[in-house]
Short mmCIF file of C-alpha atoms in Angstrom, two decimals:
data_model
loop_
_atom_site.label_atom_id
_atom_site.label_comp_id
_atom_site.label_asym_id
_atom_site.label_seq_id
_atom_site.Cartn_x
_atom_site.Cartn_y
_atom_site.Cartn_z
CA UNK A 4 20.48 -23.79 8.41
CA UNK A 5 16.85 -23.60 8.45
CA UNK A 6 14.37 -21.24 6.43
CA UNK A 7 10.86 -20.25 7.80
CA UNK A 8 8.36 -19.03 5.08
CA UNK A 9 4.39 -18.68 5.10
CA UNK A 10 2.67 -21.02 2.68
CA UNK A 11 -0.89 -20.53 1.59
CA UNK A 12 -2.83 -24.03 2.51
CA UNK A 13 -6.43 -22.91 1.59
CA UNK A 14 -8.01 -20.51 -0.05
CA UNK A 15 -9.89 -18.02 2.29
CA UNK A 16 -13.59 -17.38 2.22
CA UNK A 17 -14.67 -14.19 3.92
CA UNK A 18 -12.00 -13.09 6.29
CA UNK A 19 -8.74 -15.12 6.10
CA UNK A 20 -8.19 -17.57 9.04
CA UNK A 21 -4.95 -18.65 10.82
CA UNK A 22 -5.76 -22.30 9.43
CA UNK A 23 -5.74 -21.06 5.83
CA UNK A 24 -1.81 -20.72 6.30
CA UNK A 25 1.32 -22.25 7.67
CA UNK A 26 4.68 -21.44 8.75
CA UNK A 27 7.05 -24.13 7.27
CA UNK A 28 10.43 -24.96 7.86
CA UNK A 29 12.74 -25.61 4.68
CA UNK A 30 16.36 -25.63 4.12
CA UNK A 31 17.93 -22.44 3.16
CA UNK A 32 18.17 -22.26 -0.72
CA UNK A 33 21.41 -22.28 -2.74
CA UNK A 34 21.68 -19.61 -5.46
CA UNK A 35 22.18 -20.68 -8.93
CA UNK A 36 24.38 -19.41 -11.59
CA UNK A 37 23.23 -15.41 -11.84
CA UNK A 38 21.48 -15.33 -8.56
CA UNK A 39 21.80 -14.22 -5.15
CA UNK A 40 20.88 -15.53 -1.92
CA UNK A 41 19.07 -12.57 0.54
CA UNK A 42 18.52 -12.91 4.14
CA UNK A 43 15.28 -10.55 4.37
CA UNK A 44 15.38 -8.02 6.91
CA UNK A 45 12.22 -6.17 6.30
CA UNK A 46 8.77 -7.61 4.79
CA UNK A 47 6.01 -5.61 3.39
CA UNK A 48 2.43 -6.92 3.87
CA UNK A 49 -0.42 -5.09 1.96
CA UNK A 50 -3.90 -5.20 1.23
CA UNK A 51 -3.64 -6.32 -2.42
CA UNK A 52 -2.30 -9.51 -1.28
CA UNK A 53 -5.56 -10.45 -0.08
CA UNK A 54 -6.73 -10.64 -3.71
CA UNK A 55 -3.85 -13.01 -4.55
CA UNK A 56 -4.96 -15.38 -1.66
CA UNK A 57 -8.45 -15.92 -4.09
CA UNK A 58 -8.48 -18.04 -7.31
CA UNK A 59 -10.61 -15.44 -9.20
CA UNK A 60 -8.84 -13.91 -12.20
CA UNK A 61 -7.27 -11.03 -11.78
CA UNK A 62 -4.12 -8.37 -12.84
CA UNK A 63 -1.76 -10.72 -10.98
CA UNK A 64 -1.64 -14.85 -10.84
CA UNK A 65 -3.24 -16.09 -7.35
CA UNK A 66 -0.64 -17.53 -4.80
CA UNK A 67 -0.34 -21.35 -5.29
CA UNK A 68 -1.72 -23.61 -2.62
CA UNK A 69 1.08 -25.27 -0.71
CA UNK A 70 3.60 -23.06 -1.72
CA UNK A 71 5.37 -19.90 0.14
CA UNK A 72 3.66 -16.75 -0.89
CA UNK A 73 5.29 -13.45 -2.06
CA UNK A 74 5.53 -9.81 -1.49
CA UNK A 75 7.92 -6.85 -1.15
CA UNK A 76 10.98 -7.51 0.80
CA UNK A 77 14.44 -5.88 1.40
CA UNK A 78 17.32 -7.45 2.75
CA UNK A 79 21.29 -8.39 2.79
CA UNK A 80 22.94 -10.40 0.05
CA UNK A 81 24.72 -13.29 1.85
CA UNK A 82 25.79 -15.29 -1.45
CA UNK A 83 26.36 -14.28 -4.92
CA UNK A 84 26.52 -15.82 -8.17
CA UNK A 85 25.96 -12.61 -10.12
CA UNK A 86 27.91 -10.08 -11.58
CA UNK A 87 27.23 -6.64 -10.28
CA UNK A 88 25.84 -7.55 -6.80
CA UNK A 89 28.37 -8.40 -4.13
CA UNK A 90 27.96 -10.14 -0.74
CA UNK A 91 26.96 -7.33 1.81
CA UNK A 92 24.99 -5.50 -0.75
CA UNK A 93 21.21 -4.33 0.11
CA UNK A 94 18.58 -5.01 -2.35
CA UNK A 95 14.89 -4.81 -2.99
CA UNK A 96 13.18 -7.67 -4.41
CA UNK A 97 9.62 -9.47 -4.22
CA UNK A 98 10.15 -12.67 -2.45
CA UNK A 99 8.87 -11.85 0.95
CA UNK A 100 6.97 -14.09 3.54
CA UNK A 101 10.12 -15.72 3.99
CA UNK A 102 13.61 -15.16 5.77
CA UNK A 103 15.80 -16.30 3.18
CA UNK A 104 15.15 -15.92 -0.77
CA UNK A 105 17.10 -17.08 -3.78
CA UNK A 106 16.43 -15.04 -6.68
CA UNK A 107 17.69 -13.83 -10.39
CA UNK A 108 20.00 -10.70 -9.86
CA UNK A 109 18.17 -9.23 -12.46
CA UNK A 110 14.97 -9.04 -10.40
CA UNK A 111 17.00 -7.41 -7.47
CA UNK A 112 17.23 -3.79 -6.96
CA UNK A 113 20.20 -2.56 -5.07
CA UNK A 114 19.16 0.39 -2.51
CA UNK A 115 21.53 2.49 -0.04
CA UNK A 116 21.06 1.91 3.56
CA UNK A 117 23.19 5.03 4.00
CA UNK A 118 20.84 7.17 2.08
CA UNK A 119 17.46 6.19 3.91
CA UNK A 120 16.25 3.40 6.26
CA UNK A 121 15.98 0.34 4.92
CA UNK A 122 12.29 0.00 5.68
CA UNK A 123 11.52 3.02 3.80
CA UNK A 124 12.13 1.30 0.39
CA UNK A 125 9.11 -0.84 0.98
CA UNK A 126 7.12 2.26 1.89
CA UNK A 127 7.31 5.92 1.55
CA UNK A 128 10.19 5.65 -1.21
CA UNK A 129 9.11 2.08 -2.44
CA UNK A 130 5.91 0.84 -4.16
CA UNK A 131 3.44 2.24 -1.86
CA UNK A 132 4.98 5.88 -2.46
CA UNK A 133 4.99 5.36 -6.20
CA UNK A 134 1.38 4.40 -5.85
CA UNK A 135 0.62 7.33 -4.04
CA UNK A 136 2.43 9.71 -6.34
CA UNK A 137 1.32 8.12 -9.90
CA UNK A 138 -2.37 8.03 -8.74
CA UNK A 139 -2.78 11.65 -7.53
CA UNK A 140 -0.59 13.19 -10.40
CA UNK A 141 -1.25 11.01 -13.45
CA UNK A 142 -4.44 9.14 -12.77
CA UNK A 143 -6.49 11.79 -11.25
CA UNK A 144 -4.53 14.67 -12.81
CA UNK A 145 -4.17 16.85 -9.85
CA UNK A 146 -3.55 20.37 -10.44
CA UNK A 147 -2.53 23.55 -8.09
CA UNK A 148 -5.81 24.62 -6.37
CA UNK A 149 -7.82 21.39 -6.41
CA UNK A 150 -9.55 20.08 -3.33
CA UNK A 151 -8.50 16.41 -2.44
CA UNK A 152 -10.41 13.76 -0.50
CA UNK A 153 -8.24 10.69 0.40
CA UNK A 154 -10.09 7.62 2.22
CA UNK A 155 -7.82 5.09 4.19
CA UNK A 156 -5.65 8.42 4.68
CA UNK A 157 -3.66 7.38 7.84
CA UNK A 158 -2.40 4.40 5.78
CA UNK A 159 0.81 4.16 4.02
CA UNK A 160 -0.75 5.21 0.53
CA UNK A 161 -3.24 7.72 1.87
CA UNK A 162 -1.31 9.58 4.28
CA UNK A 163 1.53 10.24 1.34
CA UNK A 164 -1.37 11.26 -1.04
CA UNK A 165 -2.56 14.13 1.22
CA UNK A 166 0.90 15.38 1.84
CA UNK A 167 1.82 15.42 -1.70
CA UNK A 168 -1.11 17.17 -2.53
CA UNK A 169 -0.32 19.87 0.09
CA UNK A 170 3.00 20.03 -1.28
CA UNK A 171 1.81 20.63 -4.59
CA UNK A 172 -0.55 23.49 -3.89
CA UNK A 173 -4.16 21.80 -2.95
CA UNK A 174 -6.96 24.29 -1.88
CA UNK A 175 -8.19 21.79 0.77
CA UNK A 176 -6.76 18.08 1.72
CA UNK A 177 -9.68 15.81 3.70
CA UNK A 178 -8.96 12.64 4.93
CA UNK A 179 -10.98 9.91 6.56
CA UNK A 180 -9.52 7.13 9.35
CA UNK A 181 -10.76 4.41 11.45
CA UNK A 182 -10.16 6.23 14.79
CA UNK A 183 -10.09 9.91 16.60
CA UNK A 184 -6.22 9.02 17.04
CA UNK A 185 -5.55 8.82 13.38
CA UNK A 186 -7.63 11.60 12.77
CA UNK A 187 -5.60 13.67 15.13
CA UNK A 188 -2.60 12.33 13.40
CA UNK A 189 -3.72 13.47 9.91
CA UNK A 190 -4.19 16.81 10.79
CA UNK A 191 -1.45 17.65 13.46
CA UNK A 192 1.22 15.98 11.80
CA UNK A 193 0.54 15.24 8.19
CA UNK A 194 -0.96 18.65 7.75
CA UNK A 195 -4.58 17.71 6.18
CA UNK A 196 -6.88 20.69 6.48
CA UNK A 197 -9.58 18.57 7.84
CA UNK A 198 -10.32 14.93 8.64
CA UNK A 199 -12.92 12.64 10.11
CA UNK A 200 -13.38 9.17 11.87
CA UNK A 201 -16.04 7.36 9.29
CA UNK A 202 -17.15 5.36 12.46
CA UNK A 203 -18.64 8.19 13.96
CA UNK A 204 -21.34 8.93 11.32
CA UNK A 205 -22.33 8.82 7.89
CA UNK A 206 -19.40 9.45 5.40
CA UNK A 207 -21.34 11.57 3.22
CA UNK A 208 -22.68 13.93 6.03
CA UNK A 209 -18.79 14.32 7.54
CA UNK A 210 -17.40 14.85 3.87
CA UNK A 211 -19.85 17.58 3.18
CA UNK A 212 -18.96 19.09 6.53
CA UNK A 213 -15.37 18.71 5.93
CA UNK A 214 -15.53 20.26 2.39
CA UNK A 215 -18.61 22.45 2.12
CA UNK A 216 -17.27 23.61 -1.29
CA UNK A 217 -17.23 20.08 -2.62
CA UNK A 218 -14.11 18.10 -3.78
CA UNK A 219 -11.93 18.08 -7.12
CA UNK A 220 -10.35 15.17 -6.77
CA UNK A 221 -10.88 11.61 -4.61
CA UNK A 222 -8.31 9.10 -4.03
CA UNK A 223 -10.18 5.94 -3.15
CA UNK A 224 -8.81 3.51 -0.70
CA UNK A 225 -11.83 2.15 0.50
CA UNK A 226 -14.94 1.87 -1.91
CA UNK A 227 -18.36 1.41 -0.47
CA UNK A 228 -19.95 4.26 1.38
CA UNK A 229 -16.73 6.42 0.95
CA UNK A 230 -16.77 6.27 -2.91
CA UNK A 231 -20.80 7.21 -2.80
CA UNK A 232 -19.98 10.06 -0.58
CA UNK A 233 -17.27 11.23 -2.92
CA UNK A 234 -19.42 10.95 -5.90
CA UNK A 235 -21.81 13.05 -4.13
CA UNK A 236 -19.42 15.76 -3.19
CA UNK A 237 -17.81 15.97 -6.55
CA UNK A 238 -17.36 19.18 -8.54
CA UNK A 239 -17.91 20.03 -12.08
CA UNK A 240 -14.87 18.27 -13.90
CA UNK A 241 -13.89 15.90 -10.89
CA UNK A 242 -11.62 13.05 -11.05
CA UNK A 243 -11.77 9.89 -8.92
CA UNK A 244 -8.68 7.64 -8.99
CA UNK A 245 -9.46 4.00 -7.62
CA UNK A 246 -6.39 2.71 -5.97
CA UNK A 247 -8.17 -0.05 -3.71
CA UNK A 248 -11.53 -1.14 -2.02
CA UNK A 249 -10.56 -2.63 1.10
CA UNK A 250 -13.97 -2.40 2.52
CA UNK A 251 -15.32 -5.32 0.27
CA UNK A 252 -11.83 -7.31 0.01
CA UNK A 253 -13.40 -10.24 2.22
CA UNK A 254 -17.11 -9.84 1.01
CA UNK A 255 -18.39 -13.24 0.09
CA UNK A 256 -21.27 -11.69 -2.02
CA UNK A 257 -20.69 -8.68 -4.54
CA UNK A 258 -20.95 -5.57 -3.14
CA UNK A 259 -23.57 -2.95 -4.14
CA UNK A 260 -22.37 -0.34 -6.27
CA UNK A 261 -22.45 3.49 -5.71
CA UNK A 262 -26.34 4.64 -6.09
CA UNK A 263 -25.47 8.07 -7.34
CA UNK A 264 -23.54 7.27 -10.47
CA UNK A 265 -25.86 9.47 -12.51
CA UNK A 266 -24.60 12.38 -10.79
CA UNK A 267 -21.35 11.98 -13.06
CA UNK A 268 -23.32 13.19 -16.03
CA UNK A 269 -24.11 16.35 -14.18
CA UNK A 270 -20.48 17.02 -12.79
CA UNK A 271 -19.11 15.39 -16.05
CA UNK A 272 -16.75 13.50 -13.57
CA UNK A 273 -14.59 10.63 -14.11
CA UNK A 274 -13.61 7.44 -12.22
CA UNK A 275 -10.54 5.67 -13.39
CA UNK A 276 -8.53 2.71 -11.75
CA UNK A 277 -5.01 2.14 -11.73
CA UNK A 278 -2.14 -0.05 -11.06
CA UNK A 279 1.08 1.04 -9.88
CA UNK A 280 2.95 -1.39 -12.22
CA UNK A 281 1.78 0.62 -15.27
CA UNK A 282 3.48 3.80 -13.97
CA UNK A 283 6.99 2.40 -13.23
CA UNK A 284 8.33 5.15 -15.89
CA UNK A 285 7.43 7.69 -13.22
CA UNK A 286 9.76 6.16 -10.77
CA UNK A 287 13.12 8.36 -11.68
CA UNK A 288 10.91 11.49 -11.45
CA UNK A 289 9.18 10.33 -8.14
CA UNK A 290 12.62 9.46 -6.61
CA UNK A 291 13.99 13.03 -7.46
CA UNK A 292 11.20 14.77 -6.27
CA UNK A 293 9.88 12.90 -3.15
CA UNK A 294 13.48 11.75 -1.91
CA UNK A 295 14.29 15.42 -0.68
CA UNK A 296 10.81 16.00 0.75
CA UNK A 297 11.42 12.76 2.85
CA UNK A 298 15.21 13.73 3.81
CA UNK A 299 14.02 17.28 4.66
CA UNK A 300 11.19 16.42 6.80
CA UNK A 301 8.44 18.06 4.60
CA UNK A 302 6.88 15.07 4.00
CA UNK A 303 6.51 12.72 6.85
CA UNK A 304 5.81 9.15 7.28
CA UNK A 305 4.82 6.48 10.24
CA UNK A 306 5.66 3.02 10.00
CA UNK A 307 3.70 0.02 11.99
CA UNK A 308 6.64 -2.70 12.72
CA UNK A 309 5.91 -5.99 13.82
CA UNK A 310 8.66 -8.47 14.64
CA UNK A 311 9.57 -11.63 13.77
CA UNK A 312 8.57 -14.05 10.79
CA UNK A 313 6.09 -15.89 12.88
CA UNK A 314 4.03 -12.60 13.45
CA UNK A 315 4.05 -12.01 9.48
CA UNK A 316 0.38 -13.17 8.89
CA UNK A 317 -1.07 -11.10 12.13
CA UNK A 318 0.52 -8.19 10.48
CA UNK A 319 -1.23 -8.93 7.26
CA UNK A 320 -4.61 -9.58 8.98
CA UNK A 321 -3.82 -6.10 11.04
CA UNK A 322 -3.44 -4.26 7.76
CA UNK A 323 -7.11 -5.44 6.70
CA UNK A 324 -8.36 -4.24 10.01
CA UNK A 325 -6.79 -1.14 9.88
CA UNK A 326 -4.49 -1.40 12.95
CA UNK A 327 -1.66 0.26 10.87
CA UNK A 328 -0.62 3.59 10.95
CA UNK A 329 1.31 4.34 8.01
CA UNK A 330 3.21 1.39 6.27
CA UNK A 331 2.76 -1.90 7.97
CA UNK A 332 6.28 -3.77 8.09
CA UNK A 333 7.39 -7.15 9.52
CA UNK A 334 11.17 -6.76 10.83
CA UNK A 335 13.33 -9.93 10.74
#
């Protein structure tokens, strides 16, 4: 049996290129003692993976050259040498970018395909969902009545941030996205009060028009001109949670910082970055609260599904381009 997996051949400079990667055929691994063999069914591709392709020191080790990359995955156990996980169980794990994965059972989390579609454990009920929940409620200290601005609002994290804010009593939720179609989705399906296409004009002007009374919380997925615009519209005591800065991930030179940071003195505002890995203690609370919203349809989600391991790289590049609406998923 053949296992196909994606290897990183060279570290991308600027935008990743196909020649930086290779789809390699290897034997299907054999699970050792205490391990399980999983046939992956869905793989996750996420913006943070771009950082792991570089050698720069960061919060997580870079991908190794000439070796298979990693990412979230959910699949079916096809062999088990471990107690507590049986053949036929479905598990969530972190050895994506491949068709088959052998891993220690302690690193696999059983999921129920009857309770929710398997793909949701990579998105709305998985790491991206917890990212939205923790970033908004803990890092940004959201409170009822806050006006909230979300960049990258049609993405997996951003769309959930806006909806949670509405469900928690936000006075106004504004989102930015990269197409008129996505803007329409934010307002008509996700319930945002206003949204704008950042390609249609200066972000600062469009934000002031969408939130004339200012904002109390900014959830940043983009950085750049969005962050500067948010600082310009921040109310007194406003909070900014920095989740990602996708606008600068492929820059070859350092991006200029916001020119209006001095405004934080006037507003007594704060900016705080966060990593979802620091907030896994919220997981039970997150599932308990968000799970019923998803089940009832109160919290809606979209997935962009790309089929086939051979298209895993293109799906990842699509995330960097903003091709996806909601969570980008690769179905095997």
